[in-house]
Amino acid sequence: MSVEARAVDVRFEGSVLDHLSGGRAAWNVVTSTEDSEAQNFGLEKQRERGNRYALADEFLKVVFGLWDTWEDDALVLNRETNVVIDPSKVHPLNHEGEHFRVRGPLNLPRPPQGYPVIAQAGSSDQGRDFAARWTELIFTPQPVLKGAQAFYQDIKSRAERVGRNPDEVKVMPGALIIVGESEGIAREKEDLLRSLIGLKSPQALLSSMLERDLSQVPSNALAKEVLASREVQGMQGHVDALAQIAEAENLTIAQLAERFSHSLTFARFAGSPKQVADQIEAWFRAEACDGFIIRPSYLPGSMEEFVCLVVPELQKRGLFREEYEGRTLRDHLGLKRPERGSWVERAPMAHSEPLRKVSA
Ligand SMILES: Cc1cc2nc3c(=O)[nH]c(=O)nc-3n(C[C@H](O)[C@H](O)[C@H](O)COP(=O)(O)O)c2cc1C
């Protein structure tokens, strides 16, 4: 299946999901990192990062352009006049770019949310540029408060630089939650979960993320020295997060590998409901996030515990809604329904050609 066909498919599926769900769809845009993934798409090796994001940038232009081929009131559905669609309000896209040539139009009205919510998780320099330009929900590995504040500020200012309202870009670090009715119960859970890991070689796990064979590195070597400004072709965001943990907690390679094995690179909030809510509130008030992607520490059970023990505490503090604030996912995220073509005015990413105007 050609890359064009995939762009059309994604657009179709995203739109269908948004129509079927009454506006609850989101799309996690991933550029993928592994050769094994690229080999599913007719490639031998994964593209290098810059190319991945250049392709993704044009891919998004095609997908947004196709979602915009119908004006919001193109669907008439008038039983008296038997007019279903106003053809003057459905337009071809005629996109011709470096990677894609797509005529359009779509065979579906514009999605209820205008566009499904766009999520993304790349945190490298190019990943941040791409996020600032296209994304409304950024899932990011930020294990340390100071690093999370810096990432938050950076993303918001990049969004402003491309002409967006920074409130329209929600930064949501992943957070691993271990909560118990009391601190003691939470600690017991923590110890039990750790005891269940039993990784033969935590270093092996770390090696794959760092794209470096750590078997030759003494396990008591200081991790921050081993990771200093490590550039990888894979997930730079995770590697930067590991360097932050290594620096903040002064860990050896063995200790960092063990930390990675039970919490990956995410923030970790453990304790009683009040203690977990305190940590969440502290990050929120410190402008380190707009919210969190809650990672289950075990399944089933940990998500229910979060909802039953921590959410009521956050509601008491006015930090979480008591009632639904609307019908669509955008309503819940505090995002407005974007105008048709509102993305076109955004300043181009450093390496990409200017956006094409939406045909009237
Ligand atoms: C927290 C997080 C979650 C991710 N989730 C997915 C995923 O669900 N599917 C996927 O293909 N890639 C996923 N990725 C990979 C990213 O989408 C991205 O391709 C990769 O991290 C490269 O980004 P970089 O620009 O930071 O190097 C994830 C990455 C991170 C950091």
mmCIF file of C-alpha atoms and ligand atoms in Angstrom:
data_model
loop_
_atom_site.group_PDB
_atom_site.id
_atom_site.type_symbol
_atom_site.label_atom_id
_atom_site.label_comp_id
_atom_site.label_asym_id
_atom_site.label_seq_id
_atom_site.Cartn_x
_atom_site.Cartn_y
_atom_site.Cartn_z
ATOM 1 C CA MET A 1 0.000 0.000 0.000
ATOM 2 C CA SER A 2 1.592 3.356 -1.040
ATOM 3 C CA VAL A 3 2.298 6.091 1.520
ATOM 4 C CA GLU A 4 -0.426 8.205 -0.205
ATOM 5 C CA ALA A 5 -2.955 5.426 0.300
ATOM 6 C CA ARG A 6 -1.966 5.318 3.977
ATOM 7 C CA ALA A 7 -2.480 9.107 4.339
ATOM 8 C CA VAL A 8 -5.963 8.741 2.864
ATOM 9 C CA ASP A 9 -6.685 5.754 5.110
ATOM 10 C CA VAL A 10 -5.618 7.530 8.300
ATOM 11 C CA ARG A 11 -7.763 10.488 7.357
ATOM 12 C CA PHE A 12 -10.726 8.268 6.623
ATOM 13 C CA GLU A 13 -10.410 6.195 9.793
ATOM 14 C CA GLY A 14 -9.825 9.247 11.985
ATOM 15 C CA SER A 15 -12.907 10.919 10.548
ATOM 16 C CA VAL A 16 -15.094 7.810 10.737
ATOM 17 C CA LEU A 17 -14.101 7.293 14.369
ATOM 18 C CA ASP A 18 -14.917 10.910 15.174
ATOM 19 C CA HIS A 19 -18.320 10.679 13.462
ATOM 20 C CA LEU A 20 -19.178 7.324 15.078
ATOM 21 C CA SER A 21 -18.107 8.491 18.534
ATOM 22 C CA GLY A 22 -19.838 11.867 18.328
ATOM 23 C CA GLY A 23 -16.471 13.685 18.583
ATOM 24 C CA ARG A 24 -14.418 11.535 20.965
ATOM 25 C CA ALA A 25 -11.558 10.569 18.594
ATOM 26 C CA ALA A 26 -7.850 11.391 18.944
ATOM 27 C CA TRP A 27 -4.932 10.342 16.763
ATOM 28 C CA ASN A 28 -1.499 9.524 18.278
ATOM 29 C CA VAL A 29 0.820 10.533 15.449
ATOM 30 C CA VAL A 30 3.964 8.418 15.650
ATOM 31 C CA THR A 31 6.976 8.589 13.352
ATOM 32 C CA SER A 32 8.199 5.184 14.554
ATOM 33 C CA THR A 33 11.841 4.452 15.207
ATOM 34 C CA GLU A 34 12.767 0.840 14.496
ATOM 35 C CA ASP A 35 14.028 -0.767 11.261
ATOM 36 C CA SER A 36 11.601 -3.595 11.996
ATOM 37 C CA GLU A 37 8.724 -1.086 11.704
ATOM 38 C CA ALA A 38 10.118 0.391 8.477
ATOM 39 C CA GLN A 39 10.318 -3.122 6.995
ATOM 40 C CA ASN A 40 6.509 -3.293 7.207
ATOM 41 C CA PHE A 41 6.344 -0.377 4.779
ATOM 42 C CA GLY A 42 8.670 -1.542 2.029
ATOM 43 C CA LEU A 43 11.816 -0.018 3.538
ATOM 44 C CA GLU A 44 15.014 -1.874 4.576
ATOM 45 C CA LYS A 45 16.062 0.624 7.226
ATOM 46 C CA GLN A 46 14.186 3.280 9.225
ATOM 47 C CA ARG A 47 14.513 6.793 7.849
ATOM 48 C CA GLU A 48 16.784 9.090 9.860
ATOM 49 C CA ARG A 49 14.949 11.378 12.263
ATOM 50 C CA GLY A 50 14.957 14.566 10.125
ATOM 51 C CA ASN A 51 13.435 12.701 7.180
ATOM 52 C CA ARG A 52 10.906 11.015 9.436
ATOM 53 C CA TYR A 53 9.605 14.373 10.613
ATOM 54 C CA ALA A 54 9.716 15.949 7.137
ATOM 55 C CA LEU A 55 7.562 13.063 5.847
ATOM 56 C CA ALA A 56 5.279 13.352 8.881
ATOM 57 C CA ASP A 57 4.922 17.091 8.315
ATOM 58 C CA GLU A 58 3.708 16.617 4.743
ATOM 59 C CA PHE A 59 1.574 13.641 5.835
ATOM 60 C CA LEU A 60 -0.253 15.905 8.309
ATOM 61 C CA LYS A 61 -0.739 18.569 5.647
ATOM 62 C CA VAL A 62 -2.426 15.969 3.421
ATOM 63 C CA VAL A 63 -4.577 14.595 6.245
ATOM 64 C CA PHE A 64 -5.688 18.041 7.492
ATOM 65 C CA GLY A 65 -6.189 19.179 3.890
ATOM 66 C CA LEU A 66 -8.436 16.180 3.235
ATOM 67 C CA TRP A 67 -10.445 16.773 6.428
ATOM 68 C CA ASP A 68 -10.996 20.316 5.114
ATOM 69 C CA THR A 69 -12.255 19.333 1.645
ATOM 70 C CA TRP A 70 -15.829 19.560 3.009
ATOM 71 C CA GLU A 71 -17.073 22.874 4.386
ATOM 72 C CA ASP A 72 -18.903 22.488 7.705
ATOM 73 C CA ASP A 73 -22.329 22.975 6.106
ATOM 74 C CA ALA A 74 -21.708 20.957 2.923
ATOM 75 C CA LEU A 75 -24.016 18.217 4.170
ATOM 76 C CA VAL A 76 -27.557 19.505 3.534
ATOM 77 C CA LEU A 77 -29.820 16.427 4.087
ATOM 78 C CA ASN A 78 -32.968 18.363 3.023
ATOM 79 C CA ARG A 79 -35.878 15.903 2.655
ATOM 80 C CA GLU A 80 -38.152 18.468 0.916
ATOM 81 C CA THR A 81 -35.667 19.322 -1.800
ATOM 82 C CA ASN A 82 -33.989 15.876 -1.762
ATOM 83 C CA VAL A 83 -30.644 17.686 -1.571
ATOM 84 C CA VAL A 84 -28.138 15.616 0.356
ATOM 85 C CA ILE A 85 -24.902 17.541 -0.287
ATOM 86 C CA ASP A 86 -24.141 21.043 -1.611
ATOM 87 C CA PRO A 87 -21.442 20.176 -4.184
ATOM 88 C CA SER A 88 -20.194 23.792 -4.225
ATOM 89 C CA LYS A 89 -19.014 23.203 -0.652
ATOM 90 C CA VAL A 90 -16.933 20.099 -1.353
ATOM 91 C CA HIS A 91 -13.498 20.847 -2.807
ATOM 92 C CA PRO A 92 -10.631 18.854 -4.279
ATOM 93 C CA LEU A 93 -7.326 19.051 -2.383
ATOM 94 C CA ASN A 94 -4.903 18.581 -5.314
ATOM 95 C CA HIS A 95 -1.894 18.234 -3.053
ATOM 96 C CA GLU A 96 1.426 17.782 -4.845
ATOM 97 C CA GLY A 97 4.383 17.596 -2.526
ATOM 98 C CA GLU A 98 7.775 15.937 -2.170
ATOM 99 C CA HIS A 99 6.281 12.689 -0.846
ATOM 100 C CA PHE A 100 2.577 12.776 -1.711
ATOM 101 C CA ARG A 101 0.211 13.561 -4.554
ATOM 102 C CA VAL A 102 -3.404 13.439 -3.358
ATOM 103 C CA ARG A 103 -6.395 14.820 -5.308
ATOM 104 C CA GLY A 104 -9.269 14.330 -2.845
ATOM 105 C CA PRO A 105 -11.945 15.304 -1.881
ATOM 106 C CA LEU A 106 -12.945 13.132 0.974
ATOM 107 C CA ASN A 107 -16.059 10.968 0.832
ATOM 108 C CA LEU A 108 -16.988 12.059 4.364
ATOM 109 C CA PRO A 109 -18.194 15.341 5.922
ATOM 110 C CA ARG A 110 -15.790 17.252 8.144
ATOM 111 C CA PRO A 111 -15.294 15.470 11.520
ATOM 112 C CA PRO A 112 -17.578 16.624 14.401
ATOM 113 C CA GLN A 113 -14.533 17.997 16.281
ATOM 114 C CA GLY A 114 -13.294 19.708 13.105
ATOM 115 C CA TYR A 115 -10.255 17.450 13.431
ATOM 116 C CA PRO A 116 -9.742 14.541 15.846
ATOM 117 C CA VAL A 117 -7.457 15.632 18.703
ATOM 118 C CA ILE A 118 -3.845 15.245 17.569
ATOM 119 C CA ALA A 119 -1.501 13.562 20.075
ATOM 120 C CA GLN A 120 2.228 12.953 19.730
ATOM 121 C CA ALA A 121 5.178 11.790 21.828
ATOM 122 C CA GLY A 122 8.396 12.836 20.106
ATOM 123 C CA SER A 123 10.597 14.966 22.394
ATOM 124 C CA SER A 124 13.749 15.421 20.298
ATOM 125 C CA ASP A 125 14.408 18.896 18.834
ATOM 126 C CA GLN A 126 12.607 17.984 15.594
ATOM 127 C CA GLY A 127 9.946 16.166 17.600
ATOM 128 C CA ARG A 128 9.271 19.339 19.593
ATOM 129 C CA ASP A 129 9.067 21.457 16.449
ATOM 130 C CA PHE A 130 6.619 18.986 14.954
ATOM 131 C CA ALA A 131 4.593 18.960 18.188
ATOM 132 C CA ALA A 132 4.528 22.756 18.406
ATOM 133 C CA ARG A 133 3.170 22.893 14.887
ATOM 134 C CA TRP A 134 0.593 20.110 14.818
ATOM 135 C CA THR A 135 -0.118 18.641 18.219
ATOM 136 C CA GLU A 136 -2.748 19.384 20.876
ATOM 137 C CA LEU A 137 -1.806 16.668 23.349
ATOM 138 C CA ILE A 138 1.877 15.909 23.978
ATOM 139 C CA PHE A 139 2.624 12.677 25.812
ATOM 140 C CA THR A 140 6.154 13.068 27.162
ATOM 141 C CA PRO A 141 8.582 11.212 29.454
ATOM 142 C CA GLN A 142 9.502 13.762 32.137
ATOM 143 C CA PRO A 143 10.739 12.031 35.328
ATOM 144 C CA VAL A 144 12.152 15.136 37.055
ATOM 145 C CA LEU A 145 10.183 18.315 37.945
ATOM 146 C CA LYS A 146 12.917 20.751 36.773
ATOM 147 C CA GLY A 147 13.225 18.994 33.406
ATOM 148 C CA ALA A 148 9.440 18.910 33.019
ATOM 149 C CA GLN A 149 9.206 22.673 33.656
ATOM 150 C CA ALA A 150 11.885 23.324 31.013
ATOM 151 C CA PHE A 151 10.097 21.059 28.484
ATOM 152 C CA TYR A 152 6.759 22.768 29.227
ATOM 153 C CA GLN A 153 8.179 26.258 28.711
ATOM 154 C CA ASP A 154 10.018 25.168 25.550
ATOM 155 C CA ILE A 155 6.939 23.641 23.929
ATOM 156 C CA LYS A 156 4.720 26.614 24.796
ATOM 157 C CA SER A 157 7.213 29.091 23.346
ATOM 158 C CA ARG A 158 7.703 26.987 20.195
ATOM 159 C CA ALA A 159 3.914 26.938 19.734
ATOM 160 C CA GLU A 160 3.787 30.721 20.061
ATOM 161 C CA ARG A 161 6.597 31.019 17.509
ATOM 162 C CA VAL A 162 4.498 29.197 14.893
ATOM 163 C CA GLY A 163 1.547 31.469 15.652
ATOM 164 C CA ARG A 164 -0.467 29.188 17.955
ATOM 165 C CA ASN A 165 -2.144 29.924 21.290
ATOM 166 C CA PRO A 166 0.059 27.954 23.778
ATOM 167 C CA ASP A 167 -3.070 26.916 25.701
ATOM 168 C CA GLU A 168 -4.050 24.894 22.650
ATOM 169 C CA VAL A 169 -1.029 22.607 23.213
ATOM 170 C CA LYS A 170 -1.515 20.393 26.289
ATOM 171 C CA VAL A 171 1.694 19.004 27.789
ATOM 172 C CA MET A 172 0.943 15.737 29.592
ATOM 173 C CA PRO A 173 3.876 13.813 31.104
ATOM 174 C CA GLY A 174 3.403 10.131 31.791
ATOM 175 C CA ALA A 175 2.953 9.451 35.534
ATOM 176 C CA LEU A 176 3.239 6.062 37.192
ATOM 177 C CA ILE A 177 0.968 5.987 40.235
ATOM 178 C CA ILE A 178 1.323 3.657 43.237
ATOM 179 C CA VAL A 179 -1.374 4.567 45.758
ATOM 180 C CA GLY A 180 -2.654 2.849 48.878
ATOM 181 C CA GLU A 181 -5.261 3.750 51.496
ATOM 182 C CA SER A 182 -2.203 4.686 53.629
ATOM 183 C CA GLU A 183 1.454 5.437 52.876
ATOM 184 C CA GLY A 184 2.392 2.095 54.449
ATOM 185 C CA ILE A 185 0.114 0.148 52.102
ATOM 186 C CA ALA A 186 1.517 2.045 49.122
ATOM 187 C CA ARG A 187 5.103 1.229 50.161
ATOM 188 C CA GLU A 188 4.216 -2.455 50.533
ATOM 189 C CA LYS A 189 2.752 -2.425 47.009
ATOM 190 C CA GLU A 190 5.880 -0.717 45.692
ATOM 191 C CA ASP A 191 8.152 -3.356 47.236
ATOM 192 C CA LEU A 192 5.951 -6.194 45.947
ATOM 193 C CA LEU A 193 5.932 -4.785 42.399
ATOM 194 C CA ARG A 194 9.701 -4.351 42.418
ATOM 195 C CA SER A 195 10.221 -7.881 43.719
ATOM 196 C CA LEU A 196 8.192 -9.223 40.776
ATOM 197 C CA ILE A 197 10.441 -7.676 38.100
ATOM 198 C CA GLY A 198 13.388 -10.081 38.295
ATOM 199 C CA LEU A 199 15.109 -8.857 35.124
ATOM 200 C CA LYS A 200 18.171 -11.067 34.399
ATOM 201 C CA SER A 201 20.090 -8.139 32.908
ATOM 202 C CA PRO A 202 18.578 -4.716 33.451
ATOM 203 C CA GLN A 203 21.558 -3.399 31.466
ATOM 204 C CA ALA A 204 20.353 -5.270 28.388
ATOM 205 C CA LEU A 205 17.016 -3.418 28.584
ATOM 206 C CA LEU A 206 18.850 -0.094 28.932
ATOM 207 C CA SER A 207 21.239 -0.957 26.080
ATOM 208 C CA SER A 208 18.370 -1.222 23.593
ATOM 209 C CA MET A 209 17.003 2.202 24.525
ATOM 210 C CA LEU A 210 20.486 3.798 24.466
ATOM 211 C CA GLU A 211 21.404 1.967 21.218
ATOM 212 C CA ARG A 212 24.692 1.102 22.946
ATOM 213 C CA ASP A 213 26.031 -2.214 24.250
ATOM 214 C CA LEU A 214 26.424 -1.618 28.010
ATOM 215 C CA SER A 215 27.769 -5.105 28.698
ATOM 216 C CA GLN A 216 31.306 -3.687 28.520
ATOM 217 C CA VAL A 217 30.446 -0.868 30.945
ATOM 218 C CA PRO A 218 31.071 -1.615 34.648
ATOM 219 C CA SER A 219 27.659 -1.718 36.362
ATOM 220 C CA ASN A 220 28.893 0.652 39.086
ATOM 221 C CA ALA A 221 29.928 3.265 36.490
ATOM 222 C CA LEU A 222 28.194 6.616 37.006
ATOM 223 C CA ALA A 223 25.252 6.647 34.571
ATOM 224 C CA LYS A 224 25.421 10.413 33.954
ATOM 225 C CA GLU A 225 28.921 10.007 32.494
ATOM 226 C CA VAL A 226 27.819 7.155 30.230
ATOM 227 C CA LEU A 227 24.710 9.034 29.054
ATOM 228 C CA ALA A 228 26.205 12.508 28.723
ATOM 229 C CA SER A 229 24.555 14.102 25.577
ATOM 230 C CA ARG A 230 23.737 10.745 24.063
ATOM 231 C CA GLU A 231 22.144 11.138 20.609
ATOM 232 C CA VAL A 232 20.138 8.141 19.311
ATOM 233 C CA GLN A 233 18.224 7.381 16.113
ATOM 234 C CA GLY A 234 15.407 5.893 18.184
ATOM 235 C CA MET A 235 13.500 7.586 20.999
ATOM 236 C CA GLN A 236 15.552 10.629 21.960
ATOM 237 C CA GLY A 237 12.868 11.682 24.430
ATOM 238 C CA HIS A 238 13.353 8.555 26.527
ATOM 239 C CA VAL A 239 17.152 8.889 26.426
ATOM 240 C CA ASP A 240 17.039 12.537 27.530
ATOM 241 C CA ALA A 241 14.748 11.500 30.376
ATOM 242 C CA LEU A 242 17.181 8.761 31.470
ATOM 243 C CA ALA A 243 19.998 11.326 31.531
ATOM 244 C CA GLN A 244 17.844 13.567 33.766
ATOM 245 C CA ILE A 245 17.206 10.707 36.230
ATOM 246 C CA ALA A 246 20.915 9.737 36.208
ATOM 247 C CA GLU A 247 21.851 13.357 36.974
ATOM 248 C CA ALA A 248 19.125 14.038 39.557
ATOM 249 C CA GLU A 249 19.573 10.785 41.522
ATOM 250 C CA ASN A 250 23.351 10.296 40.842
ATOM 251 C CA LEU A 251 22.743 6.634 39.924
ATOM 252 C CA THR A 252 25.137 3.970 38.702
ATOM 253 C CA ILE A 253 24.355 2.169 35.459
ATOM 254 C CA ALA A 254 22.966 -0.813 37.407
ATOM 255 C CA GLN A 255 20.742 1.452 39.553
ATOM 256 C CA LEU A 256 19.489 3.378 36.483
ATOM 257 C CA ALA A 257 18.724 0.115 34.705
ATOM 258 C CA GLU A 258 16.734 -1.094 37.745
ATOM 259 C CA ARG A 259 14.870 2.261 37.913
ATOM 260 C CA PHE A 260 14.107 1.985 34.173
ATOM 261 C CA SER A 261 12.846 -1.567 34.601
ATOM 262 C CA HIS A 262 10.071 -0.556 37.018
ATOM 263 C CA SER A 263 9.143 2.982 35.964
ATOM 264 C CA LEU A 264 10.613 3.434 32.504
ATOM 265 C CA THR A 265 11.260 7.177 32.155
ATOM 266 C CA PHE A 266 8.049 8.462 33.685
ATOM 267 C CA ALA A 267 7.363 10.531 36.787
ATOM 268 C CA ARG A 268 6.554 8.325 39.737
ATOM 269 C CA PHE A 269 3.995 9.386 42.360
ATOM 270 C CA ALA A 270 3.609 6.971 45.272
ATOM 271 C CA GLY A 271 1.959 7.181 48.696
ATOM 272 C CA SER A 272 -1.433 7.788 50.294
ATOM 273 C CA PRO A 273 -4.194 9.491 48.243
ATOM 274 C CA LYS A 274 -3.274 12.840 49.835
ATOM 275 C CA GLN A 275 0.461 12.349 49.130
ATOM 276 C CA VAL A 276 -0.150 11.432 45.490
ATOM 277 C CA ALA A 277 -2.535 14.389 45.058
ATOM 278 C CA ASP A 278 0.107 16.663 46.660
ATOM 279 C CA GLN A 279 2.707 15.591 44.066
ATOM 280 C CA ILE A 280 0.259 16.015 41.165
ATOM 281 C CA GLU A 281 -0.780 19.457 42.452
ATOM 282 C CA ALA A 282 2.848 20.514 42.956
ATOM 283 C CA TRP A 283 3.762 19.708 39.320
ATOM 284 C CA PHE A 284 0.610 21.404 38.010
ATOM 285 C CA ARG A 285 1.133 24.582 40.061
ATOM 286 C CA ALA A 286 4.825 24.629 39.095
ATOM 287 C CA GLU A 287 3.820 24.817 35.384
ATOM 288 C CA ALA A 288 5.454 21.491 34.600
ATOM 289 C CA CYS A 289 2.322 20.132 32.908
ATOM 290 C CA ASP A 290 -1.300 20.743 31.894
ATOM 291 C CA GLY A 291 -2.203 17.275 33.100
ATOM 292 C CA PHE A 292 -0.887 13.717 33.144
ATOM 293 C CA ILE A 293 -1.151 10.514 31.139
ATOM 294 C CA ILE A 294 -1.732 8.064 34.013
ATOM 295 C CA ARG A 295 0.325 4.887 33.584
ATOM 296 C CA PRO A 296 -1.027 1.804 35.369
ATOM 297 C CA SER A 297 1.546 0.360 37.819
ATOM 298 C CA TYR A 298 -0.286 -2.946 37.516
ATOM 299 C CA LEU A 299 -3.431 -4.253 35.850
ATOM 300 C CA PRO A 300 -6.186 -4.778 36.638
ATOM 301 C CA GLY A 301 -6.706 -2.605 39.661
ATOM 302 C CA SER A 302 -4.307 0.355 39.679
ATOM 303 C CA MET A 303 -6.504 2.527 37.444
ATOM 304 C CA GLU A 304 -9.571 1.894 39.625
ATOM 305 C CA GLU A 305 -7.499 2.800 42.690
ATOM 306 C CA PHE A 306 -6.462 6.071 41.056
ATOM 307 C CA VAL A 307 -10.080 6.925 40.206
ATOM 308 C CA CYS A 308 -11.489 5.919 43.613
ATOM 309 C CA LEU A 309 -8.683 7.211 45.876
ATOM 310 C CA VAL A 310 -6.892 10.098 44.137
ATOM 311 C CA VAL A 311 -9.533 11.734 41.884
ATOM 312 C CA PRO A 312 -11.856 12.589 44.848
ATOM 313 C CA GLU A 313 -8.844 14.251 46.553
ATOM 314 C CA LEU A 314 -8.135 16.282 43.382
ATOM 315 C CA GLN A 315 -11.823 17.232 43.099
ATOM 316 C CA LYS A 316 -11.819 18.442 46.747
ATOM 317 C CA ARG A 317 -8.969 20.771 45.719
ATOM 318 C CA GLY A 318 -10.858 21.953 42.607
ATOM 319 C CA LEU A 319 -8.144 20.416 40.415
ATOM 320 C CA PHE A 320 -10.403 17.910 38.623
ATOM 321 C CA ARG A 321 -13.895 18.336 37.203
ATOM 322 C CA GLU A 322 -16.953 17.077 39.080
ATOM 323 C CA GLU A 323 -19.116 16.822 35.936
ATOM 324 C CA TYR A 324 -18.426 16.317 32.232
ATOM 325 C CA GLU A 325 -17.736 19.766 30.669
ATOM 326 C CA GLY A 326 -19.167 18.946 27.266
ATOM 327 C CA ARG A 327 -19.703 16.111 24.838
ATOM 328 C CA THR A 328 -16.501 15.893 22.813
ATOM 329 C CA LEU A 329 -12.931 14.992 23.726
ATOM 330 C CA ARG A 330 -11.998 18.586 22.890
ATOM 331 C CA ASP A 331 -14.533 19.825 25.444
ATOM 332 C CA HIS A 332 -12.924 17.642 28.129
ATOM 333 C CA LEU A 333 -9.425 18.878 27.206
ATOM 334 C CA GLY A 334 -10.532 22.515 27.096
ATOM 335 C CA LEU A 335 -9.758 22.748 23.370
ATOM 336 C CA LYS A 336 -11.993 24.717 21.016
ATOM 337 C CA ARG A 337 -13.264 23.278 17.690
ATOM 338 C CA PRO A 338 -10.713 24.529 15.117
ATOM 339 C CA GLU A 339 -11.892 26.524 12.105
ATOM 340 C CA ARG A 340 -11.427 24.906 8.685
ATOM 341 C CA GLY A 341 -7.905 25.717 7.459
ATOM 342 C CA SER A 342 -6.826 27.228 10.811
ATOM 343 C CA TRP A 343 -3.579 25.189 10.536
ATOM 344 C CA VAL A 344 -2.516 26.822 7.257
ATOM 345 C CA GLU A 345 -1.402 30.095 8.865
ATOM 346 C CA ARG A 346 1.126 28.324 11.106
ATOM 347 C CA ALA A 347 4.734 29.185 10.318
ATOM 348 C CA PRO A 348 6.488 26.343 8.498
ATOM 349 C CA MET A 349 8.834 24.029 10.402
ATOM 350 C CA ALA A 350 12.499 24.854 9.911
ATOM 351 C CA HIS A 351 13.043 22.320 7.082
ATOM 352 C CA SER A 352 9.643 22.220 5.295
ATOM 353 C CA GLU A 353 8.176 24.226 2.414
ATOM 354 C CA PRO A 354 5.354 26.749 3.180
ATOM 355 C CA LEU A 355 1.823 25.391 3.677
ATOM 356 C CA ARG A 356 -0.654 25.592 0.769
ATOM 357 C CA LYS A 357 -3.790 27.765 1.155
ATOM 358 C CA VAL A 358 -7.087 25.768 1.558
ATOM 359 C CA SER A 359 -9.042 26.069 -1.749
ATOM 360 C CA ALA A 360 -12.176 28.243 -1.207
HETATM 361 C C1 LIG B 1 6.035 8.434 26.065
HETATM 362 C C2 LIG B 1 6.130 7.890 24.660
HETATM 363 C C3 LIG B 1 5.087 7.120 24.136
HETATM 364 C C4 LIG B 1 5.186 6.640 22.817
HETATM 365 N N1 LIG B 1 4.161 5.900 22.323
HETATM 366 C C5 LIG B 1 4.304 5.364 21.083
HETATM 367 C C6 LIG B 1 3.299 4.528 20.548
HETATM 368 O O1 LIG B 1 2.272 4.285 21.188
HETATM 369 N N2 LIG B 1 3.514 3.985 19.310
HETATM 370 C C7 LIG B 1 4.668 4.235 18.580
HETATM 371 O O2 LIG B 1 4.811 3.757 17.464
HETATM 372 N N3 LIG B 1 5.620 5.069 19.055
HETATM 373 C C8 LIG B 1 5.456 5.605 20.281
HETATM 374 N N4 LIG B 1 6.431 6.415 20.766
HETATM 375 C C9 LIG B 1 7.544 6.801 19.882
HETATM 376 C C10 LIG B 1 7.327 8.272 19.456
HETATM 377 O O3 LIG B 1 6.132 8.423 18.808
HETATM 378 C C11 LIG B 1 8.435 8.777 18.563
HETATM 379 O O4 LIG B 1 8.375 8.154 17.334
HETATM 380 C C12 LIG B 1 9.768 8.514 19.131
HETATM 381 O O5 LIG B 1 9.769 8.760 20.512
HETATM 382 C C13 LIG B 1 10.811 9.384 18.483
HETATM 383 O O6 LIG B 1 10.692 10.641 18.962
HETATM 384 P P1 LIG B 1 11.925 11.605 19.266
HETATM 385 O O7 LIG B 1 11.705 12.730 18.313
HETATM 386 O O8 LIG B 1 11.808 12.008 20.705
HETATM 387 O O9 LIG B 1 13.180 10.863 19.014
HETATM 388 C C14 LIG B 1 6.344 6.915 22.054
HETATM 389 C C15 LIG B 1 7.374 7.692 22.579
HETATM 390 C C16 LIG B 1 7.270 8.169 23.868
HETATM 391 C C17 LIG B 1 8.375 9.052 24.407
#
